[in-house]
XYZ file of C-alpha atoms in Angstrom:
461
model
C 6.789 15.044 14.789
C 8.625 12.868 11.549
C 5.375 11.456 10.673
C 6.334 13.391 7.272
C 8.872 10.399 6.879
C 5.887 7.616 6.798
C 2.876 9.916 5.630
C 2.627 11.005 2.689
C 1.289 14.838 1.300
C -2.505 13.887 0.697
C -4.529 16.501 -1.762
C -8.258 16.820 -0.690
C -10.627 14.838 -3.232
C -11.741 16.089 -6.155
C -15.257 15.696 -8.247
C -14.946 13.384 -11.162
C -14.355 15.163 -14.366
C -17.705 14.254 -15.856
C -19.193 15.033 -13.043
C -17.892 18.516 -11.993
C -17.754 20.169 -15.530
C -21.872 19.560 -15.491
C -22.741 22.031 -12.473
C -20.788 24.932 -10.451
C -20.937 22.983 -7.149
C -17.548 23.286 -5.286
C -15.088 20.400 -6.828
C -12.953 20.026 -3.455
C -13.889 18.028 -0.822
C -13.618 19.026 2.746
C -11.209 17.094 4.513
C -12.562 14.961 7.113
C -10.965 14.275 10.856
C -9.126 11.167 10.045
C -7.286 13.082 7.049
C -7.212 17.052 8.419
C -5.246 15.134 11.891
C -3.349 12.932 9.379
C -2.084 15.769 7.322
C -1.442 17.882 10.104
C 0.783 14.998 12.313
C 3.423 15.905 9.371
C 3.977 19.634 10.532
C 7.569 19.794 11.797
C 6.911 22.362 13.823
C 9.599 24.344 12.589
C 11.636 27.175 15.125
C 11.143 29.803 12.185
C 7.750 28.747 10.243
C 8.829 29.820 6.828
C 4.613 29.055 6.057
C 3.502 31.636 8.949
C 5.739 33.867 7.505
C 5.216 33.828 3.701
C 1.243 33.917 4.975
C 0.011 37.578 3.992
C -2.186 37.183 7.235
C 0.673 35.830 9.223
C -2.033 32.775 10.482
C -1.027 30.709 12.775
C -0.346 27.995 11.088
C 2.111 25.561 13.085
C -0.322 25.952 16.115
C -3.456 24.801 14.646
C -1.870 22.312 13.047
C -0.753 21.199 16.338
C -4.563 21.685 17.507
C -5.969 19.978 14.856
C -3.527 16.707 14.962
C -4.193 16.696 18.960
C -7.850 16.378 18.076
C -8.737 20.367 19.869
C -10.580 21.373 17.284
C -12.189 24.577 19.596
C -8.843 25.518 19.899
C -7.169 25.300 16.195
C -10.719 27.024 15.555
C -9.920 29.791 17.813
C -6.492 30.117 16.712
C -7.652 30.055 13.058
C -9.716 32.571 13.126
C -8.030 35.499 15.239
C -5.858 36.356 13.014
C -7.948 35.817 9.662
C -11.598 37.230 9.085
C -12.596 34.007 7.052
C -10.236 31.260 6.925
C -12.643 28.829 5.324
C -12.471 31.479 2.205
C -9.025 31.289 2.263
C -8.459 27.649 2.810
C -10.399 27.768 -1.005
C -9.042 30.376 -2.901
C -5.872 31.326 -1.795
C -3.195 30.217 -4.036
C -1.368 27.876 -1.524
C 1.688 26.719 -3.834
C 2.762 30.092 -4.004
C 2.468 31.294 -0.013
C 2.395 29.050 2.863
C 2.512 25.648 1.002
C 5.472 27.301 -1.522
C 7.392 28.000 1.706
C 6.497 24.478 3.866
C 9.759 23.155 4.841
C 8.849 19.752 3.854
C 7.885 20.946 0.142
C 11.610 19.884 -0.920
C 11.409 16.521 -1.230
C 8.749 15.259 1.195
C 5.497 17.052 -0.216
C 4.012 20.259 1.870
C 1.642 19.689 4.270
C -1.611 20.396 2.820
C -2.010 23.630 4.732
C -4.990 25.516 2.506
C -7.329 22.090 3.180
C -7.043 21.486 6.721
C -7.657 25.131 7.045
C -10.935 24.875 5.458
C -11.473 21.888 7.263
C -10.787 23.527 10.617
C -13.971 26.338 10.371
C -16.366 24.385 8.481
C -15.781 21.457 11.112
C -16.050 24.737 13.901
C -19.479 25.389 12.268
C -21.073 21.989 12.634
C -20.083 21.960 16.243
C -21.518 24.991 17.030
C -18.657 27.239 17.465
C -18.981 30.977 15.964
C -16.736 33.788 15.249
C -17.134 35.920 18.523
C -17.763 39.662 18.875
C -18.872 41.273 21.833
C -21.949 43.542 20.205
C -21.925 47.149 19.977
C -20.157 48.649 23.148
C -19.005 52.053 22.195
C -20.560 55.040 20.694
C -18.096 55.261 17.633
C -19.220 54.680 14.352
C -17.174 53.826 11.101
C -18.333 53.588 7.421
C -16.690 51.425 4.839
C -17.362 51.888 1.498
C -17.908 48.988 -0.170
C -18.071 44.893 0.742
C -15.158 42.768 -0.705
C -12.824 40.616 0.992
C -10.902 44.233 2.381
C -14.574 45.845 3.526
C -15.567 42.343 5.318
C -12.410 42.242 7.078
C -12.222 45.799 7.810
C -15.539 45.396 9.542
C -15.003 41.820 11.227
C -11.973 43.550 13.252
C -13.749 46.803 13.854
C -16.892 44.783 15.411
C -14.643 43.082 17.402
C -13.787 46.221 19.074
C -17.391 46.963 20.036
C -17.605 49.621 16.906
C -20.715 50.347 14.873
C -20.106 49.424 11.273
C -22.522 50.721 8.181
C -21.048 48.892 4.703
C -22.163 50.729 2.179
C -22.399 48.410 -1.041
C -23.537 49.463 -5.065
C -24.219 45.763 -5.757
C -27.369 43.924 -4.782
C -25.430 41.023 -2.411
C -22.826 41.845 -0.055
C -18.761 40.092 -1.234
C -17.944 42.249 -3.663
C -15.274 39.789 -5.790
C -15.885 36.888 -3.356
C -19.493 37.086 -4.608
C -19.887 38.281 -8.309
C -15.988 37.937 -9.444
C -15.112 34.190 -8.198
C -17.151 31.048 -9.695
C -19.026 28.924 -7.194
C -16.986 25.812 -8.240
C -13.839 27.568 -6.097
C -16.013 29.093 -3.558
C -19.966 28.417 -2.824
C -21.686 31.789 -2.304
C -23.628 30.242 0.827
C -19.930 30.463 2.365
C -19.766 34.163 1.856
C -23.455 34.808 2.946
C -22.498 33.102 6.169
C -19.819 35.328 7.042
C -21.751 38.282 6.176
C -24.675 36.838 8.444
C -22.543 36.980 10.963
C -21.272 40.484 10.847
C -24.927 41.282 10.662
C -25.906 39.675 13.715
C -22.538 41.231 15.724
C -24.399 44.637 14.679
C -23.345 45.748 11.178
C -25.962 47.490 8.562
C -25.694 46.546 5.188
C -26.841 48.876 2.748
C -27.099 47.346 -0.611
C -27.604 48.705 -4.100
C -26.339 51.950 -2.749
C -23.512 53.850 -4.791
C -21.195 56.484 -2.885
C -21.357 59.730 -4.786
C -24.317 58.535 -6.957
C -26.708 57.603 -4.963
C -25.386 59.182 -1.855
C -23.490 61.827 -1.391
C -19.426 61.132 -0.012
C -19.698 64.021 2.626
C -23.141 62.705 4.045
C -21.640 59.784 5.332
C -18.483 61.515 6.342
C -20.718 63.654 8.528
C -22.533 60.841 10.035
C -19.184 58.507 11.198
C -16.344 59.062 13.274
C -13.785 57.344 10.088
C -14.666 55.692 6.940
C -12.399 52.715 5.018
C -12.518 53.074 1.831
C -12.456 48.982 0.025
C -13.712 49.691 -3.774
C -11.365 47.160 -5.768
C -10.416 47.082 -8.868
C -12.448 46.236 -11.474
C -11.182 48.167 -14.594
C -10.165 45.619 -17.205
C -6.663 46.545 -18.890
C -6.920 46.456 -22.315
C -4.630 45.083 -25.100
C -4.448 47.918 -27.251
C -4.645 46.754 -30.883
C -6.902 46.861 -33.225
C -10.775 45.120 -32.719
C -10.614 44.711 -29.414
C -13.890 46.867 -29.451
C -15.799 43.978 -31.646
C -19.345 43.356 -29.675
C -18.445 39.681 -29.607
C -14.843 40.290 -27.609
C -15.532 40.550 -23.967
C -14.200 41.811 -20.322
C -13.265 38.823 -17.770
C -14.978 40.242 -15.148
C -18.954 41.184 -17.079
C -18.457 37.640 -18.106
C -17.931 35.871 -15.091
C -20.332 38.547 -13.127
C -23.159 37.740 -15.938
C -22.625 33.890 -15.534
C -23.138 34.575 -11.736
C -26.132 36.039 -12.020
C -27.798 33.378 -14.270
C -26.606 31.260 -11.525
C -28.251 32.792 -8.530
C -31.652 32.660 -11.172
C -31.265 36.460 -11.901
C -31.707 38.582 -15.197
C -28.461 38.679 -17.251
C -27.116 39.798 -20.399
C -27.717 36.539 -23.264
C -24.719 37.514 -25.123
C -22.749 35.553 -22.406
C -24.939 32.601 -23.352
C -21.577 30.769 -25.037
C -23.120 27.059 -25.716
C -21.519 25.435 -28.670
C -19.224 28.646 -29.310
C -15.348 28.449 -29.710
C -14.655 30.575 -26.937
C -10.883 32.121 -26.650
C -9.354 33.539 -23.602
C -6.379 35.232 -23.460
C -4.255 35.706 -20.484
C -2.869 33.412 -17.112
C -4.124 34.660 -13.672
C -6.730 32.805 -12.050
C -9.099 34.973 -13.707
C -8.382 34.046 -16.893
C -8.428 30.165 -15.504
C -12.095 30.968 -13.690
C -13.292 31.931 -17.594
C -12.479 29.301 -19.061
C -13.040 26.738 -16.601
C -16.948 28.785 -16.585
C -17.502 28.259 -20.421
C -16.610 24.730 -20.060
C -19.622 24.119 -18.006
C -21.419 26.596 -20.198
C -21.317 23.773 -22.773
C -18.673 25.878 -25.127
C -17.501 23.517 -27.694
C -14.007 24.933 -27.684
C -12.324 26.962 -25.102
C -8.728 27.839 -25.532
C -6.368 29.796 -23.215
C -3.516 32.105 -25.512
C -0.803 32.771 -22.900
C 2.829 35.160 -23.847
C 4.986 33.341 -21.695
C 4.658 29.268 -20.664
C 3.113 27.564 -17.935
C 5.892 27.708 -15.337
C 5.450 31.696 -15.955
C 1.638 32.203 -15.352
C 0.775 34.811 -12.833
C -2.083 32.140 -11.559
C -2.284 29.226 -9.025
C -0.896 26.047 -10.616
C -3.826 24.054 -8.877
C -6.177 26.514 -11.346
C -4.029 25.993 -13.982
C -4.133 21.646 -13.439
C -7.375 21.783 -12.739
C -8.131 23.626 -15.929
C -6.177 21.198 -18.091
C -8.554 18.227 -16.748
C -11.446 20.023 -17.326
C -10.344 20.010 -21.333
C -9.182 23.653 -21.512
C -7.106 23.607 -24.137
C -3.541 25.709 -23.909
C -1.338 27.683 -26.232
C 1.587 29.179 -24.697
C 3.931 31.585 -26.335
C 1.793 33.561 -28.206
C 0.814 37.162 -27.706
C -2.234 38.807 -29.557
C -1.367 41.303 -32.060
C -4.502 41.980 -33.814
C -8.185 40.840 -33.467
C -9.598 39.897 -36.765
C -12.841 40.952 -37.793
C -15.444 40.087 -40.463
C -17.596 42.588 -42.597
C -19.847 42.957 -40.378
C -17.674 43.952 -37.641
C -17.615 41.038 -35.512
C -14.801 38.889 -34.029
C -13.821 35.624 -35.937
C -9.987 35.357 -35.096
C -6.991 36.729 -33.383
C -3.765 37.094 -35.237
C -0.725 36.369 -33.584
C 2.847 36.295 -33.067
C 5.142 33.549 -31.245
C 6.884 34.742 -28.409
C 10.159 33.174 -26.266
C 12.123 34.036 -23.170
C 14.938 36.118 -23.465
C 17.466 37.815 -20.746
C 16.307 38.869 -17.163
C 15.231 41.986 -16.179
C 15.569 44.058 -12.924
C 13.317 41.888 -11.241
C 14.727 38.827 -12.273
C 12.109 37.922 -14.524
C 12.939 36.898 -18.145
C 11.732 39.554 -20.660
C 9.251 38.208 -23.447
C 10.248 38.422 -27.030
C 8.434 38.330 -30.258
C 9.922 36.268 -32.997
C 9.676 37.881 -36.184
C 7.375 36.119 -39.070
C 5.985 33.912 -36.733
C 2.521 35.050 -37.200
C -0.572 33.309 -37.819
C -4.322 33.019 -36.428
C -6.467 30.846 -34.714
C -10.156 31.326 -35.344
C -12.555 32.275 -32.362
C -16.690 32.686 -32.114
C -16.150 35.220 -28.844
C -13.100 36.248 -27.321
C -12.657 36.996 -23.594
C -9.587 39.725 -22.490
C -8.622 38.625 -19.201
C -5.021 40.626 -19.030
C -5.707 42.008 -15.184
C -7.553 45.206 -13.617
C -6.907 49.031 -12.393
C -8.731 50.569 -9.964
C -11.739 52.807 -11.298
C -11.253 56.623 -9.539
C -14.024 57.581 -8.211
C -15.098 61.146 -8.136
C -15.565 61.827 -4.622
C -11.964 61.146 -4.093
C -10.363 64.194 -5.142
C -13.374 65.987 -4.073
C -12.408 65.070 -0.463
C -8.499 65.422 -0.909
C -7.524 61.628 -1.441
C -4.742 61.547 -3.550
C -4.250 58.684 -6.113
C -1.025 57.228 -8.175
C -0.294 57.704 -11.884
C -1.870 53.968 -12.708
C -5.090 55.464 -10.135
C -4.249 53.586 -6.550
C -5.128 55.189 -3.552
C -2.408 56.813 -1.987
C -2.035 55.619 2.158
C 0.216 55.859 4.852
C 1.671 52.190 4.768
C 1.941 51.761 8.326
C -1.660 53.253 9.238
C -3.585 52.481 6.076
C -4.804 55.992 5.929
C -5.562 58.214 3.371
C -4.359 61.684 2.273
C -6.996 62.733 4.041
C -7.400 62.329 7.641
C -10.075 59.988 9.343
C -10.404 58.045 5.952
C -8.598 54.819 5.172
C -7.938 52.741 1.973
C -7.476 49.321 1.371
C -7.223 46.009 -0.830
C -7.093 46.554 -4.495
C -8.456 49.767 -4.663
C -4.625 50.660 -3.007
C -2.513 47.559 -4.517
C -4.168 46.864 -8.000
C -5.703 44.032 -8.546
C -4.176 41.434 -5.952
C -5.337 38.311 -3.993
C -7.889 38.312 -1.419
C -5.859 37.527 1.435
C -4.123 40.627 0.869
C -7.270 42.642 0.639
C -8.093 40.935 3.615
C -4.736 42.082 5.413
C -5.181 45.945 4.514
C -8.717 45.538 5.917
C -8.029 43.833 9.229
C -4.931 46.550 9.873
C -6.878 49.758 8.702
C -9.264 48.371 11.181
C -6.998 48.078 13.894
C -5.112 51.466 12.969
C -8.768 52.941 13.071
C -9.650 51.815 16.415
C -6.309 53.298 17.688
C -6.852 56.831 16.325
C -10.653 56.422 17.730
C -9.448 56.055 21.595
C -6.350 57.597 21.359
């Protein structure tokens, strides 16, 4: 086990440049045998794994590692996915350096193992060799409702299928992933992935009903009637806003209608033209991954600018690094310590710069994070053709909540019982960002999977 000492921390291979900015095929290679077994000899097999630990999902990491570098790949396949309801989506999107990689024992000084790729490795390699995700079919007479299909609805139903439990997903879109699907580009995360796992869950027994809006298009209490619990997965897909003036311009856009328009063209479906942004100096501002997933999008939308305007500096961004590198070589261009005080507009109304302001780090605050701080006659513009707000998301509050007694917080999360995932009202459970704000998937995923077991607990109780 000090393999670490003679092999070296290998990244999976990336698309050329030229190549990858032409298309939205994935840019990461799947790792093949030779380099998953390789990469995994490295694992230390540390007493404490600080990587299970740090892991939302608690995987179990050190053991398929161990699997995988002993050639058992029906093993580290098993072991990968018992505890997570798609691994191969989290081997792509998760945002290793800052979970299980960030806490690999080896990352000071020798290089983490590269965790997130021999994951992916370890179910797509499962796949080709026949092996499946099991679940026994329907083998009770309970039935449980989840309201719609992201990462937290997916998992919510993978766990309660495996439990022999009827599952009907109720979901307002027209394809079933909810984020996974319409809010994360195909060059992280193919959508034939997601339509696999959802496949899946089909064929272990659950219904799907698509382009069907709780409390529009049916009614809350009809399906509350019909099950025996519901889990409640909506997200969170109300863009923050900046609050200053033009931010309402017709030519300065939300993240998400952006990257959910760009999407659609994608899968050959009608979408808005607006988002057409060929040969446009596009602007982003803000530094999550969904900020990175714009402008890495209107790069291969043929933009002839794209720039990212960030408050604090790189080090600081709320996003993956990997997002953040792989922007950079995709010719995103960055300017960091700036905040947006004003959007500009022209006569007509429209967008043609945002004014700004230098920022720099001052003293800490409670959380140990330094504070951001404007420095006074510092401002000045840079000129933009569309503008894209990516600065985060609330969840929207829908009205058959407090119709039905489920209390939300002041910023409109639903209120749960942290240790059962349920609501304020009993028999109905919340998870993912709807609950947290908007988060990372694994952690949708992990409200999903333990809602689902809480819910099978309180079913045969």
């Amino acid at each position: 086990m000090r393999e670490y000492l003679t092999i070296e921390r290998v990244e999976a291979k990336k698309r050329l440049v030229v190549e990858r900015t032409k298309d939205f095929g994935e840019i990461y290679e799947v790792f093949d045998k030779s380099e998953a077994a390789t990469q995994s000899e490295r694992c230390i097999q540390c007493g404490d794994p600080f990587c299970l630990n740090k892991c939302p999902l608690h995987n179990y990491i050190p053991q398929w590692l161990k699997a995988i570098s002993e050639k058992d790949l029906e093993f580290a396949f098993k072991l990968s996915n018992e505890p997570s309801p798609f691994p191969e989506v989290m081997g792509r999107v998760c945002p290793h350096d800052r979970l299980c990689e960030g806490d690999c024992t080896l990352n000071d000084g020798h290089g983490a193992i590269t965790i997130g790729s021999v994951e992916t490795h370890i179910t797509e390699e499962g796949f080709k060799a026949g092996y499946k995700p099991e679940f026994p079919g329907i083998t009770t007479d309970k039935k449980v409702a989840i309201i719609g299909s992201g990462p937290a609805g997916l998992s919510a139903a993978t766990y309660l299928l495996r439990s022999g439990i009827a599952v009907t997903m109720y979901e307002r879109s027209d394809r079933a992933g909810g984020l996974l699907t319409y809010g994360i580009p195909n060059f992280k995360l193919d959508k034939k992935i997601v339509e696999r796992r959802v496949k899946y869950l089909i064929e272990a027994g659950m219904e799907l009903v698509l382009g069907c809006e709780v409390g529009k298009d049916i009614a809350f209490e009809e399906i509350a009637d019909k099950h025996d619990a519901m889990f409640i997965g909506v997200g969170a897909t109300k863009a923050k806003k900046a609050s200053i003036n033009g931010e309402q311009a017709p030519n300065v856009y939300k993240a998400m209608d952006y990257l959910t328009a760009i999407q659609r063209k994608n899968f050959k479906q009608s979408y808005d033209k607006k988002f057409d942004f060929k040969d446009k100096n596009v602007v982003v501002i803000g530094g999550g991954d969904t900020a990175m997933d714009c402008l890495r999008t209107a790069k291969r939308e043929g933009a002839k600018s794209v720039t990212c305007l960030y408050r604090r500096d790189a080090h600081n961004m709320p996003g993956s690094q990997k997002e953040y590198k792989n922007a950079m070589e995709e010719g995103v261009d960055f300017i960091f310590f700036v905040s947006p005080k004003e959007i500009v507009l022209n006569d007509k109304g429209n967008a043609i710069a945002v004014e700004l302001i230098k920022t720099t780090l001052g003293a800490k605050d409670e959380s140990g994070r330094q504070k951001m701080e404007e420095i006074k006659g510092s401002e000045h513009r840079i000129s933009a053709d569309v503008i894209i707000m990516s600065l985060g998301f609330n969840p929207e509050i829908p009205s058959f909540l407090a119709e039905n007694g489920i209390e939300t917080n002041k910023w409109g999360g639903i209120v749960i019982n942290e240790n059962t995932h349920e609501t304020t009202t009993s028999g109905i459970y919340a998870g993912g960002d709807c609950y947290r704000g908007a988060d990372l998937v694994v952690t949708a995923a992990y409200d999903g999977r333990e809602a689902a077991r809480s819910i099978v607990k309180s079913l045969f109780k």
